[in-house]
Amino acid sequence: MSNMQQAGAVVVHGGAGAPKENEDGCVLAARRALAQLEANGDALDAAIIAVTTLEDDGRFNAGSGSALGLDGETIEMDASIMDTRGRLGTVAAVRDVKNPVKLARAIADTPHVMLVAEGAQRLARSLGMPGGAPISEHQRAEHRQIMKELAGAVPAMPGIDNRLFDRFWNYKTPLQLPKSSACDTVGAVVRGPDGHFAVACSTGGSAPCLLGRVGDSPIIGSGFYAGSLGAIAATGIGEHIVRHLLARTVYGWIEHGMALDEALKRGVDLFPKEVAIGLIGVTRTEACAYDNQGMPYTKMTQR
Ligand code: ASP
């Protein structure tokens, strides 16, 4: 790892296909990340504070804004952190935790890299982490919208037949059917002034989804990756992203000398247009974002 001093940089996104009017949330998150970089220069702390800010915002599909499961009650969340100091932690299908990204950070200190479901929730409790916020009207409205879409003929999750959710239904309560799939996960990539890189992601998962579903966000190399040349975070439907090991694939192109903006574009272009995909990245010299259907994001550099 280079110990060359350089300007720190932050890129934060609020989810592929999510409304641009939520971009102010990304701006606040990036400002807090830069302030954290000023305070201790740790790229990972900065990425985590950015993602925590968006988990607490309530408009994004992460933390307190997480998408409800199809039963209209269950919330299962995934999160991840990774940096070039060797810290790697991920959590999947965890319930009732306010800030899953902080839990992912705590898991990096355990003997493991990933904890799921009840074990993860029990660790959060034993560390004194607060439980999730009560379900908001925003979350209920998103859920009603998904149920409406699921009842229609157009796939609520692009590329997936709506009838499969009925066929494989695994929630405790029966399916009760009455626009757009929820896909507004959050993520941050950071270049520290000391040349270290970090990434953090958090999501309520994509909607619609079956109980126990895990997407790309906690899967190393799919939803996130950090190495000595940079950090990458992906957003979009995990079932499509994992098939391309997207974050590691994009990082590989950078290793081969491709410019970051070109690598992000090439990564997004792997997918058909109807699949919303977004990528953010930082390298030693660049900080970029690219998407195919709009994505709230912001990038900031230390002066
Ligand atoms: N990648 C997330 C997932 O599939 C969703 C998103 O990025 O919006 O869980």
Coordinates of C-alpha atoms and ligand atoms in Angstrom, one line a residue:
M1 CA 0.0 0.0 0.0
S2 CA 1.2 3.4 -1.0
N3 CA 1.8 5.8 1.9
M4 CA 2.0 8.7 -0.5
Q5 CA -0.1 11.6 0.8
Q6 CA -2.9 12.6 -1.5
A7 CA -6.3 14.2 -1.4
G8 CA -9.0 11.9 0.1
A9 CA -12.1 11.3 -2.0
V10 CA -15.6 10.0 -1.4
V11 CA -18.3 8.7 -3.7
V12 CA -21.7 7.9 -2.2
H13 CA -24.7 6.4 -4.0
G14 CA -28.4 6.0 -3.0
G15 CA -29.3 3.1 -5.3
A16 CA -29.7 2.3 -9.0
G17 CA -33.0 3.5 -10.3
A18 CA -33.8 5.5 -7.1
P19 CA -35.2 9.0 -7.3
K20 CA -32.7 11.8 -8.0
E21 CA -34.5 14.1 -5.6
N22 CA -33.0 12.0 -2.8
E23 CA -29.5 13.1 -3.8
D24 CA -29.4 15.6 -0.9
G25 CA -29.1 12.6 1.4
C26 CA -25.9 11.5 -0.5
V27 CA -24.5 15.0 -0.2
L28 CA -24.9 15.0 3.6
A29 CA -23.5 11.5 3.8
A30 CA -20.4 12.5 1.7
R31 CA -19.9 15.6 3.8
R32 CA -19.9 13.6 7.0
A33 CA -17.4 11.1 5.4
L34 CA -15.0 13.9 4.4
A35 CA -15.3 15.3 8.0
Q36 CA -14.4 11.9 9.3
L37 CA -11.4 11.7 7.0
E38 CA -10.3 15.1 8.3
A39 CA -10.7 13.8 11.9
N40 CA -8.7 10.5 11.7
G41 CA -7.8 9.9 8.0
D42 CA -9.4 6.4 8.1
A43 CA -11.1 5.6 4.8
L44 CA -13.2 2.8 6.4
D45 CA -14.5 5.0 9.2
A46 CA -15.4 7.5 6.5
A47 CA -17.2 5.0 4.3
I48 CA -19.1 3.7 7.4
I49 CA -20.3 7.1 8.5
A50 CA -21.6 7.8 4.9
V51 CA -23.6 4.6 4.9
T52 CA -24.8 5.0 8.4
T53 CA -26.2 8.5 7.5
L54 CA -28.2 6.9 4.6
E55 CA -29.4 4.0 6.8
D56 CA -30.8 6.6 9.2
D57 CA -32.3 8.8 6.4
G58 CA -35.5 6.7 6.0
R59 CA -35.9 7.3 2.2
F60 CA -33.3 4.8 1.1
N61 CA -33.7 1.0 1.0
A62 CA -31.3 0.4 3.9
G63 CA -31.5 0.6 7.7
S64 CA -34.6 2.5 8.8
G65 CA -35.9 2.7 5.2
S66 CA -35.4 -1.0 4.3
A67 CA -38.0 -2.6 2.0
L68 CA -40.6 -4.7 3.7
G69 CA -40.8 -8.4 2.8
L70 CA -43.7 -9.5 0.7
D71 CA -45.7 -10.3 3.9
G72 CA -45.7 -6.6 4.7
E73 CA -43.9 -7.1 8.0
T74 CA -40.5 -8.8 7.8
I75 CA -37.4 -6.8 7.2
E76 CA -34.1 -8.6 6.4
M77 CA -31.0 -6.6 5.7
D78 CA -27.5 -7.2 4.2
A79 CA -24.4 -5.0 4.6
S80 CA -20.7 -5.2 4.0
I81 CA -17.4 -3.4 4.7
M82 CA -13.9 -3.9 3.3
D83 CA -10.7 -1.9 3.2
T84 CA -7.0 -2.2 2.2
R85 CA -6.0 -2.6 5.9
G86 CA -7.5 -6.1 5.7
R87 CA -10.8 -5.4 7.4
L88 CA -13.6 -7.4 5.9
G89 CA -17.0 -8.1 7.4
T90 CA -20.5 -8.9 6.0
V91 CA -23.9 -9.6 7.4
A92 CA -26.8 -11.1 5.6
A93 CA -30.6 -11.6 6.2
V94 CA -30.3 -9.9 9.6
R95 CA -33.5 -8.4 11.3
D96 CA -34.1 -5.7 13.8
V97 CA -30.7 -3.9 13.7
K98 CA -30.6 -0.1 13.3
N99 CA -27.3 0.1 11.4
P100 CA -26.4 -3.2 9.7
V101 CA -23.2 -1.5 8.3
K102 CA -21.9 -1.1 11.9
L103 CA -22.7 -4.7 12.5
A104 CA -20.7 -5.7 9.4
R105 CA -17.8 -3.6 10.8
A106 CA -18.1 -5.5 14.1
I107 CA -18.1 -8.8 12.4
A108 CA -14.7 -7.9 10.8
D109 CA -13.3 -8.2 14.3
T110 CA -14.7 -11.7 15.0
P111 CA -13.0 -14.9 13.7
H112 CA -15.3 -14.8 10.7
V113 CA -16.1 -12.6 7.7
M114 CA -19.9 -13.2 7.5
L115 CA -22.7 -13.8 10.0
V116 CA -26.3 -14.3 9.0
A117 CA -29.8 -14.1 10.4
E118 CA -30.2 -15.0 14.1
G119 CA -26.5 -15.3 14.9
A120 CA -25.9 -11.9 13.5
Q121 CA -28.8 -10.4 15.4
R122 CA -27.6 -12.0 18.6
L123 CA -24.1 -10.5 18.1
A124 CA -25.7 -7.1 17.6
R125 CA -27.6 -7.4 20.9
S126 CA -24.5 -8.6 22.8
L127 CA -22.6 -5.6 21.5
G128 CA -25.4 -3.3 22.7
M129 CA -26.4 -2.2 19.2
P130 CA -30.0 -0.7 19.0
G131 CA -32.8 -2.5 17.2
G132 CA -34.5 -1.3 14.1
A133 CA -36.9 1.7 13.8
P134 CA -40.7 1.1 13.7
I135 CA -42.1 0.6 10.2
S136 CA -42.7 3.9 8.5
E137 CA -45.5 5.1 6.2
H138 CA -42.8 5.3 3.4
Q139 CA -42.0 1.6 3.8
R140 CA -45.7 0.7 3.8
A141 CA -46.3 2.7 0.6
E142 CA -43.4 1.0 -1.2
H143 CA -44.8 -2.4 -0.1
R144 CA -48.2 -1.6 -1.5
Q145 CA -46.6 -0.6 -4.8
I146 CA -44.6 -3.8 -5.0
M147 CA -47.8 -5.9 -4.4
K148 CA -49.6 -4.0 -7.1
E149 CA -46.8 -4.7 -9.5
L150 CA -46.6 -8.3 -8.5
A151 CA -50.3 -8.7 -9.4
G152 CA -49.6 -7.4 -12.9
A153 CA -48.0 -9.1 -15.9
V154 CA -44.9 -6.9 -16.1
P155 CA -42.1 -8.4 -14.0
A156 CA -41.8 -6.6 -10.7
M157 CA -38.1 -7.8 -10.7
P158 CA -36.8 -7.4 -14.3
G159 CA -36.1 -10.8 -15.9
I160 CA -38.0 -12.8 -13.3
D161 CA -41.6 -14.1 -13.8
N162 CA -43.9 -12.7 -11.2
R163 CA -45.6 -16.1 -10.7
L164 CA -42.4 -17.5 -9.2
F165 CA -43.0 -15.6 -6.0
D166 CA -46.4 -17.3 -5.6
R167 CA -45.0 -20.7 -6.6
F168 CA -42.1 -20.6 -4.1
W169 CA -43.9 -18.5 -1.4
N170 CA -42.2 -19.1 2.0
Y171 CA -43.5 -16.4 4.4
K172 CA -45.5 -17.6 7.4
T173 CA -48.6 -15.7 6.3
P174 CA -50.3 -16.4 3.0
L175 CA -49.6 -14.3 -0.1
Q176 CA -52.2 -11.5 -0.5
L177 CA -51.9 -9.9 -3.9
P178 CA -54.1 -6.6 -4.4
K179 CA -44.5 0.7 -9.9
S180 CA -41.1 0.1 -9.9
S181 CA -39.1 -2.5 -7.9
A182 CA -37.4 -1.2 -4.8
C183 CA -33.7 -0.9 -5.6
D184 CA -32.3 1.9 -3.6
T185 CA -29.5 0.3 -1.7
V186 CA -26.8 2.6 -0.4
G187 CA -23.0 2.5 -0.7
A188 CA -19.8 4.5 -0.3
V189 CA -16.3 4.2 -1.6
V190 CA -13.4 6.2 -0.1
R191 CA -9.8 7.0 -0.8
G192 CA -8.0 8.0 2.3
P193 CA -5.2 10.6 2.3
D194 CA -2.7 7.9 3.1
G195 CA -3.6 5.9 -0.1
H196 CA -5.8 3.3 1.6
F197 CA -9.2 2.4 0.1
A198 CA -12.5 1.3 1.7
V199 CA -16.0 0.4 0.7
A200 CA -19.2 0.0 2.6
C201 CA -22.7 -1.1 1.5
S202 CA -26.1 -1.6 3.1
T203 CA -29.5 -2.7 1.8
G204 CA -32.9 -3.9 2.7
G205 CA -32.5 -6.3 -0.3
S206 CA -34.3 -5.9 -3.6
A207 CA -38.1 -6.1 -3.7
P208 CA -39.9 -8.3 -4.4
C209 CA -38.1 -11.2 -2.7
L210 CA -38.7 -14.4 -0.9
L211 CA -37.9 -14.8 2.8
G212 CA -34.2 -15.5 3.4
R213 CA -33.1 -14.0 0.1
V214 CA -29.6 -12.6 0.0
G215 CA -28.4 -10.4 -2.8
D216 CA -25.0 -9.2 -4.0
S217 CA -24.4 -6.5 -1.3
P218 CA -22.8 -8.8 1.3
I219 CA -21.0 -11.0 -1.3
I220 CA -17.3 -10.0 -1.7
G221 CA -16.4 -9.3 -5.3
S222 CA -20.1 -9.0 -6.4
G223 CA -21.5 -6.0 -4.6
F224 CA -18.2 -4.6 -3.3
Y225 CA -14.5 -4.9 -3.5
A226 CA -11.4 -2.9 -2.3
G227 CA -7.8 -3.5 -3.4
S228 CA -4.6 -1.6 -3.5
L229 CA -5.7 0.1 -6.8
G230 CA -9.1 1.3 -5.6
A231 CA -12.6 0.4 -4.3
I232 CA -15.8 -0.4 -6.1
A233 CA -19.5 -0.7 -5.0
A234 CA -22.4 -2.0 -7.2
T235 CA -26.1 -1.5 -6.9
G236 CA -29.0 -3.1 -8.8
I237 CA -30.7 -6.4 -8.7
G238 CA -28.3 -8.8 -6.9
E239 CA -29.5 -11.9 -8.8
H240 CA -28.1 -10.2 -12.0
I241 CA -25.0 -8.7 -10.4
V242 CA -23.6 -11.9 -8.7
R243 CA -23.5 -13.7 -12.1
H244 CA -20.9 -11.2 -13.2
L245 CA -19.0 -10.9 -10.0
L246 CA -19.4 -7.3 -10.9
A247 CA -17.2 -5.4 -8.4
R248 CA -14.2 -7.7 -8.8
T249 CA -14.7 -7.8 -12.6
V250 CA -14.6 -4.0 -12.8
Y251 CA -11.6 -3.9 -10.5
G252 CA -9.8 -6.5 -12.7
W253 CA -10.2 -4.1 -15.7
I254 CA -8.6 -1.4 -13.6
E255 CA -5.7 -3.7 -12.8
H256 CA -5.2 -4.1 -16.5
G257 CA -4.9 -0.4 -16.9
M258 CA -8.4 0.7 -17.9
A259 CA -9.5 4.1 -16.7
L260 CA -12.1 4.0 -13.9
D261 CA -14.8 5.8 -15.8
E262 CA -14.4 3.5 -18.7
A263 CA -14.4 0.4 -16.4
L264 CA -17.6 1.5 -14.7
K265 CA -19.3 2.1 -18.0
R266 CA -18.2 -1.3 -19.3
G267 CA -19.5 -2.9 -16.1
V268 CA -23.0 -1.3 -16.4
D269 CA -23.1 -2.1 -20.1
L270 CA -22.9 -5.8 -19.3
F271 CA -26.6 -5.7 -18.4
P272 CA -29.7 -5.2 -20.5
K273 CA -31.2 -1.7 -20.2
E274 CA -34.3 -2.8 -18.3
V275 CA -32.1 -4.0 -15.4
A276 CA -31.2 -0.9 -13.3
I277 CA -27.5 -1.1 -12.5
G278 CA -25.1 1.5 -10.9
L279 CA -21.4 1.5 -10.0
I280 CA -19.3 3.9 -8.0
G281 CA -15.5 3.7 -7.7
V282 CA -12.3 5.4 -6.5
T283 CA -8.8 4.9 -7.6
R284 CA -5.5 6.7 -6.8
T285 CA -6.5 9.5 -9.3
E286 CA -10.2 9.2 -10.0
A287 CA -13.6 9.2 -8.3
C288 CA -16.6 8.3 -10.6
A289 CA -20.1 6.9 -10.8
Y290 CA -22.0 5.4 -13.7
D291 CA -25.5 4.0 -14.1
N292 CA -28.1 3.1 -16.7
Q293 CA -31.4 4.4 -15.3
G294 CA -30.5 7.3 -13.0
M295 CA -29.1 7.0 -9.5
P296 CA -28.7 9.6 -6.7
Y297 CA -25.0 10.0 -6.0
T298 CA -22.4 12.5 -5.1
K299 CA -18.6 12.7 -5.2
M300 CA -16.4 14.9 -3.1
T301 CA -12.6 15.4 -2.8
Q302 CA -10.6 16.8 0.2
R303 CA -9.1 20.2 -0.5
Ligands
ASP1 N1 -28.0 -4.9 -4.8 C1 -29.1 -4.9 -3.9 C2 -29.7 -6.3 -3.7 O1 -29.9 -7.0 -4.7 C3 -30.2 -4.0 -4.3 C4 -29.8 -2.7 -4.7 O2 -28.7 -2.4 -5.0 O3 -30.7 -1.8 -4.8 O4 -29.9 -6.7 -2.6

